[in-house]
Short mmCIF file of N, CA and C in Angstrom, two decimals:
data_model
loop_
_atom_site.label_atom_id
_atom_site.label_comp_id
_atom_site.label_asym_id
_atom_site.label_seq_id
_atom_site.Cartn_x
_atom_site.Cartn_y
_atom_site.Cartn_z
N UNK A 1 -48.72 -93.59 -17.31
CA UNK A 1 -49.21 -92.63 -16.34
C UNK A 1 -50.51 -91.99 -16.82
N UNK A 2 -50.92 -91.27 -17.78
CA UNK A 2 -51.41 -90.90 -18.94
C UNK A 2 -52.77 -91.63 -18.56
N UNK A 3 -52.72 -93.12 -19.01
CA UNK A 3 -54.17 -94.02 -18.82
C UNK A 3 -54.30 -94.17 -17.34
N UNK A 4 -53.59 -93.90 -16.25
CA UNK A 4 -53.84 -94.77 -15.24
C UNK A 4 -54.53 -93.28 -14.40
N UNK A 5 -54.82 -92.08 -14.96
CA UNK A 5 -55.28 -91.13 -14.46
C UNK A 5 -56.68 -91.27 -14.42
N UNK A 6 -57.74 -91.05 -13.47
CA UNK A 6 -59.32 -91.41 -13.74
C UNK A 6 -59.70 -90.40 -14.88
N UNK A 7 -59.22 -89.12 -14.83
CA UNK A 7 -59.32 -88.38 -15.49
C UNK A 7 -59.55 -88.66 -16.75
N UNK A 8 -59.18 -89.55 -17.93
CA UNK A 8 -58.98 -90.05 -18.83
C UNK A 8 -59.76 -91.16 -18.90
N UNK A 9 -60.32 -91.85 -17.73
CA UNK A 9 -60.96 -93.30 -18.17
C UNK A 9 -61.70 -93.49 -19.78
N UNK A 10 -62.33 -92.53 -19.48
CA UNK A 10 -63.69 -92.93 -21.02
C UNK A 10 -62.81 -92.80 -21.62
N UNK A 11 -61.62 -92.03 -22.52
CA UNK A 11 -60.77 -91.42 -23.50
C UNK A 11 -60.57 -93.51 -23.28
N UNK A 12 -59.69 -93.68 -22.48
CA UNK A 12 -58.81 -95.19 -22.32
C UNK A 12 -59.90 -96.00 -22.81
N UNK A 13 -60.98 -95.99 -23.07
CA UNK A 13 -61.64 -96.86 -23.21
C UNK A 13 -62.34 -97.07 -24.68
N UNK A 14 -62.70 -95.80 -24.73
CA UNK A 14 -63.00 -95.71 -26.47
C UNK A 14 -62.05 -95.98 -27.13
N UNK A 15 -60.45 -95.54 -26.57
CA UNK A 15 -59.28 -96.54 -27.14
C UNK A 15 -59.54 -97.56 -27.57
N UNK A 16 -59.89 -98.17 -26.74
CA UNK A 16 -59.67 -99.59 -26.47
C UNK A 16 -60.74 -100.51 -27.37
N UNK A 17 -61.62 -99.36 -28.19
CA UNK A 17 -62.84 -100.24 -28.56
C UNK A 17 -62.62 -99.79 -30.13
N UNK A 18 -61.48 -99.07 -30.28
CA UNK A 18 -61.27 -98.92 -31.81
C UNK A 18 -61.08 -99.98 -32.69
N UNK A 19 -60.55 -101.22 -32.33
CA UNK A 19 -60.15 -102.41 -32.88
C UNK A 19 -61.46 -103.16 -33.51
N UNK A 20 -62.24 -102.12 -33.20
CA UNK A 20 -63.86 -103.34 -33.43
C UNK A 20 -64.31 -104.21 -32.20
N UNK A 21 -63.44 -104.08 -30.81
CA UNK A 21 -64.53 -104.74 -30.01
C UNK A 21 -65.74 -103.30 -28.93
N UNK A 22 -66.83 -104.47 -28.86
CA UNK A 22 -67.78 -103.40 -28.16
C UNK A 22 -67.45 -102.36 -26.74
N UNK A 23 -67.48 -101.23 -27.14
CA UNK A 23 -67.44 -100.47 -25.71
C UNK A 23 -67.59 -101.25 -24.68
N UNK A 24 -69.04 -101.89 -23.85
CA UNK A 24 -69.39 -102.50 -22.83
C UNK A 24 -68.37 -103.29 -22.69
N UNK A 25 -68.02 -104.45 -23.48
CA UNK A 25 -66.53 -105.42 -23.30
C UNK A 25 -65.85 -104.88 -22.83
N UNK A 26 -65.36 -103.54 -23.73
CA UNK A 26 -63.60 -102.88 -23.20
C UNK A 26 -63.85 -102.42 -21.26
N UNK A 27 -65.24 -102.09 -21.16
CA UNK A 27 -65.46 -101.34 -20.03
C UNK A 27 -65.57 -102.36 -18.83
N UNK A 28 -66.01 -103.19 -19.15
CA UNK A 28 -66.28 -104.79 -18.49
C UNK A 28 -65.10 -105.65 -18.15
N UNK A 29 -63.99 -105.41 -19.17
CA UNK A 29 -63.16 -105.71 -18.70
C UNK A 29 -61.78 -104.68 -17.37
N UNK A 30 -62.53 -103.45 -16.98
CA UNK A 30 -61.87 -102.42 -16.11
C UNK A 30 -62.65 -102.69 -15.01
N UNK A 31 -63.80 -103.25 -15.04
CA UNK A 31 -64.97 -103.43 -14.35
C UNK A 31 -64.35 -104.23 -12.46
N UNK A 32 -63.59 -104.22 -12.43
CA UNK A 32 -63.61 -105.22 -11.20
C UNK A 32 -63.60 -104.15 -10.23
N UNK A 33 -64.23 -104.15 -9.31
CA UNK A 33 -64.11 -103.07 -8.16
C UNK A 33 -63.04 -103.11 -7.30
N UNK A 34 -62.72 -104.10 -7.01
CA UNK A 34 -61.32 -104.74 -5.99
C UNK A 34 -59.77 -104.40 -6.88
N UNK A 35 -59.61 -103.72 -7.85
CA UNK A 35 -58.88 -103.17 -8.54
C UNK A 35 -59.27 -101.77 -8.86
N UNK A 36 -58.21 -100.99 -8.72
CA UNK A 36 -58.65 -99.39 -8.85
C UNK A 36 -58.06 -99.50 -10.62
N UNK A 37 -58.42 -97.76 -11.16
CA UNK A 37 -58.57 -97.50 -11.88
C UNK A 37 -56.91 -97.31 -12.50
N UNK A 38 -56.02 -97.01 -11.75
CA UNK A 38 -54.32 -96.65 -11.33
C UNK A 38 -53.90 -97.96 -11.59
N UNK A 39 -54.26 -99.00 -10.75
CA UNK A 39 -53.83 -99.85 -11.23
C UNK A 39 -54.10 -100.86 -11.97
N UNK A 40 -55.09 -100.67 -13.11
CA UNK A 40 -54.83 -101.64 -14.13
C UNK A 40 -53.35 -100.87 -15.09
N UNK A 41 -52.74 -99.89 -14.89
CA UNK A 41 -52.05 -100.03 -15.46
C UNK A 41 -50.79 -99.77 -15.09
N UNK A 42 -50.05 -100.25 -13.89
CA UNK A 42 -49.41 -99.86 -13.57
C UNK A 42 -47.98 -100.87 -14.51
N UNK A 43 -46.94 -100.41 -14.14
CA UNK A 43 -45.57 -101.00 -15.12
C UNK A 43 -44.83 -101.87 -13.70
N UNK A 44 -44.67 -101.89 -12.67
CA UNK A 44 -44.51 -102.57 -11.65
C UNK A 44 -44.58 -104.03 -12.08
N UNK A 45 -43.76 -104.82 -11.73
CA UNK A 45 -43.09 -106.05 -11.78
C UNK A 45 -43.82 -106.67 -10.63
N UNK A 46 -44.57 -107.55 -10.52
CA UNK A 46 -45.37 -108.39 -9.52
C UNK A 46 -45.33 -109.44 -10.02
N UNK A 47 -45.56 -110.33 -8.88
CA UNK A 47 -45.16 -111.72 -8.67
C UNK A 47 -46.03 -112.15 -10.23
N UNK A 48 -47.34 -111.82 -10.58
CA UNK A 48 -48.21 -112.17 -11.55
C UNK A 48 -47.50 -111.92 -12.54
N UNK A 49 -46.47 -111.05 -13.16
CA UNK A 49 -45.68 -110.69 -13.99
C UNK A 49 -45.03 -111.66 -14.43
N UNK A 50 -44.62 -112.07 -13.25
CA UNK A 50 -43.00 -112.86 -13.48
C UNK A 50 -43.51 -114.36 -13.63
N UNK A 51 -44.56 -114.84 -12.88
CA UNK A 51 -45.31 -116.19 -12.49
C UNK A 51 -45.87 -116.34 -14.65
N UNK A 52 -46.33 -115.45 -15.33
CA UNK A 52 -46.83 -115.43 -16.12
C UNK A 52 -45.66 -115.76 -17.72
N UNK A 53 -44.77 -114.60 -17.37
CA UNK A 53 -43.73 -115.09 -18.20
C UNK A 53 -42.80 -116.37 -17.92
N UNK A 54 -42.44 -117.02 -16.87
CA UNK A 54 -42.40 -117.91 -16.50
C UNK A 54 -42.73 -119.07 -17.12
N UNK A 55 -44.71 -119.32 -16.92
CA UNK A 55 -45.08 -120.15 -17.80
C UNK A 55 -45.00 -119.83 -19.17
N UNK A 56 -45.28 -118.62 -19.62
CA UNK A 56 -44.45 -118.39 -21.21
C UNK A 56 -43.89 -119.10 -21.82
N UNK A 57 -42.73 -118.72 -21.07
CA UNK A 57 -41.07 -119.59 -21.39
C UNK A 57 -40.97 -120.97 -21.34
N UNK A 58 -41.85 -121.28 -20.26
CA UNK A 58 -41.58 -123.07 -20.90
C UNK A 58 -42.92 -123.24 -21.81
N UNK A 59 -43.96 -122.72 -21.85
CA UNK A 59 -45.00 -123.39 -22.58
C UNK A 59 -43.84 -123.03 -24.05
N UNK A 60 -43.52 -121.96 -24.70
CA UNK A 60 -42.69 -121.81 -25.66
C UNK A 60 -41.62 -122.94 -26.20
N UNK A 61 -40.96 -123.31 -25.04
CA UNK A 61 -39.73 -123.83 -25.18
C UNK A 61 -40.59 -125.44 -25.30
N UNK A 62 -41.26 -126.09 -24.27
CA UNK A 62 -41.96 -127.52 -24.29
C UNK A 62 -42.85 -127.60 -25.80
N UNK A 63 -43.50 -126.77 -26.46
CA UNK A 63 -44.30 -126.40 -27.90
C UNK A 63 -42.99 -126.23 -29.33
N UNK A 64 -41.82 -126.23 -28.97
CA UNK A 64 -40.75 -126.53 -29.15
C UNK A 64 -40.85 -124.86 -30.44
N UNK A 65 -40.83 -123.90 -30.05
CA UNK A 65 -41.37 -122.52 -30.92
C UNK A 65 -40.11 -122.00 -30.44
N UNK A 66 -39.32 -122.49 -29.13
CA UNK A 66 -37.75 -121.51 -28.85
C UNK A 66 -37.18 -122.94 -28.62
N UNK A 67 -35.71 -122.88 -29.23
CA UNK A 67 -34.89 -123.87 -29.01
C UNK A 67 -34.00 -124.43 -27.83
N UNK A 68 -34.07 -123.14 -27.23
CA UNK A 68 -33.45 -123.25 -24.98
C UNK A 68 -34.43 -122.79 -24.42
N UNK A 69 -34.09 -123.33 -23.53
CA UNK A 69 -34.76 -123.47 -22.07
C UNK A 69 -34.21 -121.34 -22.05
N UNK A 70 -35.45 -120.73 -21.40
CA UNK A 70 -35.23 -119.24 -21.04
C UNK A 70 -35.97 -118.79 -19.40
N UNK A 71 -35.10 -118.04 -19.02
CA UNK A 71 -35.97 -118.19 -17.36
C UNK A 71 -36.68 -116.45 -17.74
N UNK A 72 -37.18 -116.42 -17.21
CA UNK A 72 -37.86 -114.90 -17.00
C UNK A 72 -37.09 -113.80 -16.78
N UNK A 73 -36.08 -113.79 -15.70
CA UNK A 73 -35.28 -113.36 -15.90
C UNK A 73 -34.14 -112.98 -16.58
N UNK A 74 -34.05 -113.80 -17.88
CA UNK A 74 -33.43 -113.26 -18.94
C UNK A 74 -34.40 -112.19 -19.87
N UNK A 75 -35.66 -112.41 -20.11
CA UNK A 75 -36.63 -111.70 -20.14
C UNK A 75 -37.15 -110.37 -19.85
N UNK A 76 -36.93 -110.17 -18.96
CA UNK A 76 -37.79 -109.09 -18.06
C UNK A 76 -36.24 -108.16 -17.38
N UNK A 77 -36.39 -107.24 -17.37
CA UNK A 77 -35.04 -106.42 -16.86
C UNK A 77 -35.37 -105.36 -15.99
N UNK A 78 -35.98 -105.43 -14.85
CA UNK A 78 -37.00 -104.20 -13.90
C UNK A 78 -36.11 -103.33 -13.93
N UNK A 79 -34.45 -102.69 -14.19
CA UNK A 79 -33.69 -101.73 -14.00
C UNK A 79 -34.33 -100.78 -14.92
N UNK A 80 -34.82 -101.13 -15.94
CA UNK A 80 -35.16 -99.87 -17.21
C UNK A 80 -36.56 -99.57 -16.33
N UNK A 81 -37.52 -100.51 -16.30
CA UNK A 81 -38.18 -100.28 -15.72
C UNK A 81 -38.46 -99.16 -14.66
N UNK A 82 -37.63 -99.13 -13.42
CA UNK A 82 -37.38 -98.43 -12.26
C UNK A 82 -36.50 -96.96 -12.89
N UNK A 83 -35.92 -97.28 -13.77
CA UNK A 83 -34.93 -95.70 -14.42
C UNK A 83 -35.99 -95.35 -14.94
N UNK A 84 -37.29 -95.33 -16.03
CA UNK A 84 -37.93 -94.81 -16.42
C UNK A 84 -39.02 -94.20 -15.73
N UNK A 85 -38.93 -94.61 -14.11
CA UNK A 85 -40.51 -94.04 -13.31
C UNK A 85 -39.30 -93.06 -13.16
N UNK A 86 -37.90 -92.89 -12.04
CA UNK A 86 -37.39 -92.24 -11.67
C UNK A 86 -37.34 -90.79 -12.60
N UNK A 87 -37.08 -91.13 -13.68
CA UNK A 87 -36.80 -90.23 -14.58
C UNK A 87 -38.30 -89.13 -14.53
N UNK A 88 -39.62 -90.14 -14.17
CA UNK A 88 -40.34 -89.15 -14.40
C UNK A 88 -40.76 -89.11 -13.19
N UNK A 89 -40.78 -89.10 -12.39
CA UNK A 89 -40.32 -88.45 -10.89
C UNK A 89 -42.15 -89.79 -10.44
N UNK A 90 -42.10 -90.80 -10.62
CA UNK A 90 -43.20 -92.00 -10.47
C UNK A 90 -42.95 -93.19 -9.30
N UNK A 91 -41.67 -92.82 -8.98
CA UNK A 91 -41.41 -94.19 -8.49
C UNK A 91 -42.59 -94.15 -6.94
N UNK A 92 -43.36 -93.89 -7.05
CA UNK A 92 -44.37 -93.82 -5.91
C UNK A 92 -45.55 -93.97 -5.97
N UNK A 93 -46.03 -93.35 -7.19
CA UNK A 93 -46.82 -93.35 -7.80
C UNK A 93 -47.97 -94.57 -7.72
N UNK A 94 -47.13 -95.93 -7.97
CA UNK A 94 -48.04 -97.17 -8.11
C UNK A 94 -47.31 -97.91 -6.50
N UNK A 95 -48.01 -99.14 -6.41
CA UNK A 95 -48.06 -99.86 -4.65
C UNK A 95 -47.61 -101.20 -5.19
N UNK A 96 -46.45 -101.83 -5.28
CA UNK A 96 -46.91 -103.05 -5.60
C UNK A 96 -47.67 -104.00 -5.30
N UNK A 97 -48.26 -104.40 -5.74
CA UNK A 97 -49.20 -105.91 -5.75
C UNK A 97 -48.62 -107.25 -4.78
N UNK A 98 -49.21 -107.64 -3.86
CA UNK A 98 -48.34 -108.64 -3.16
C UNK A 98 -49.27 -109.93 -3.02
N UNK A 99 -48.92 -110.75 -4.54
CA UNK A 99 -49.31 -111.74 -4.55
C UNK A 99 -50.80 -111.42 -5.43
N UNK A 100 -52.24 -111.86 -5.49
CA UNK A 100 -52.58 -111.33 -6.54
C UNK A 100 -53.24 -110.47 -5.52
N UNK A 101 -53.17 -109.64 -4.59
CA UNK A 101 -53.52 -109.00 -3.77
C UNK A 101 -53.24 -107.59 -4.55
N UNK A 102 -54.19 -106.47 -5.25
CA UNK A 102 -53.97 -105.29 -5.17
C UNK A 102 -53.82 -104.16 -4.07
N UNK A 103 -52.86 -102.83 -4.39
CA UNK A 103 -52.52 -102.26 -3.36
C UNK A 103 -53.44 -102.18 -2.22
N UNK A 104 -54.80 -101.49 -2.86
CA UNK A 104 -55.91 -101.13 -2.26
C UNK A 104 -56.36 -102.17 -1.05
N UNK A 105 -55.99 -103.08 -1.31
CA UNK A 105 -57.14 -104.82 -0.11
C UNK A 105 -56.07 -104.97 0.44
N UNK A 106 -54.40 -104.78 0.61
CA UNK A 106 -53.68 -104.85 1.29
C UNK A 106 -53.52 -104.48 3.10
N UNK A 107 -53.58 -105.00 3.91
CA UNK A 107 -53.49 -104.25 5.36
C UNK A 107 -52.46 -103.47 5.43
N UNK A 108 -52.44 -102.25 5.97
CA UNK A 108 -51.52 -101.83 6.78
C UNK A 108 -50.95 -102.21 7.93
N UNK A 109 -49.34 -102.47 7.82
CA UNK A 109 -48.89 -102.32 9.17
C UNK A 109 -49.45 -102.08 10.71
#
């Protein structure tokens, strides 16, 4: 919640450039306009989430680095997920993503 406030951007970003990479990079990579500032970080479970661990799991398992076959869903558990916005009163907060479509470019009803 914390980073996904505009309020904070530069703070999130000089973060981000402590590791030794250049400011401009860290900033370049927030850079897309068709994505807001909220949601690069939202915790929301989208199709890109799941599509991503997905290939994970078999690139892992086919590279032979895990010994079974694992679906994403053994993986990923959105209940903690969804208890932890609730808890902090968030569950509204973020829009999910539908498809790689962010909230923002979405039509309304």
């Amino acid at each position: 919640f914390y980073n996904s406030q505009e309020s904070h951007r530069e703070e999130v970003i000089q973060e981000g450039a402590r590791n030794g990479t250049p400011v401009d990079i860290v900033r370049r990579t927030y850079a897309n306009p068709s994505i807001s500032w909220k949601d690069y970080w939202t915790p929301l479970y989208d199709t890109l989430l799941w599509d991503q661990y997905r290939k994970s799991a078999k690139f892992a398992y086919d590279g032979g680095i895990i010994r079974r076959k694992i679906t994403a869903e053994e993986i990923l558990e959105p209940r903690f997920m969804k208890a932890g916005l609730a808890a902090l009163n968030l569950e509204n907060y973020w829009q999910p993503w539908i498809g790689d479509t962010p909230p923002q470019q979405q039509s309304s009803p």
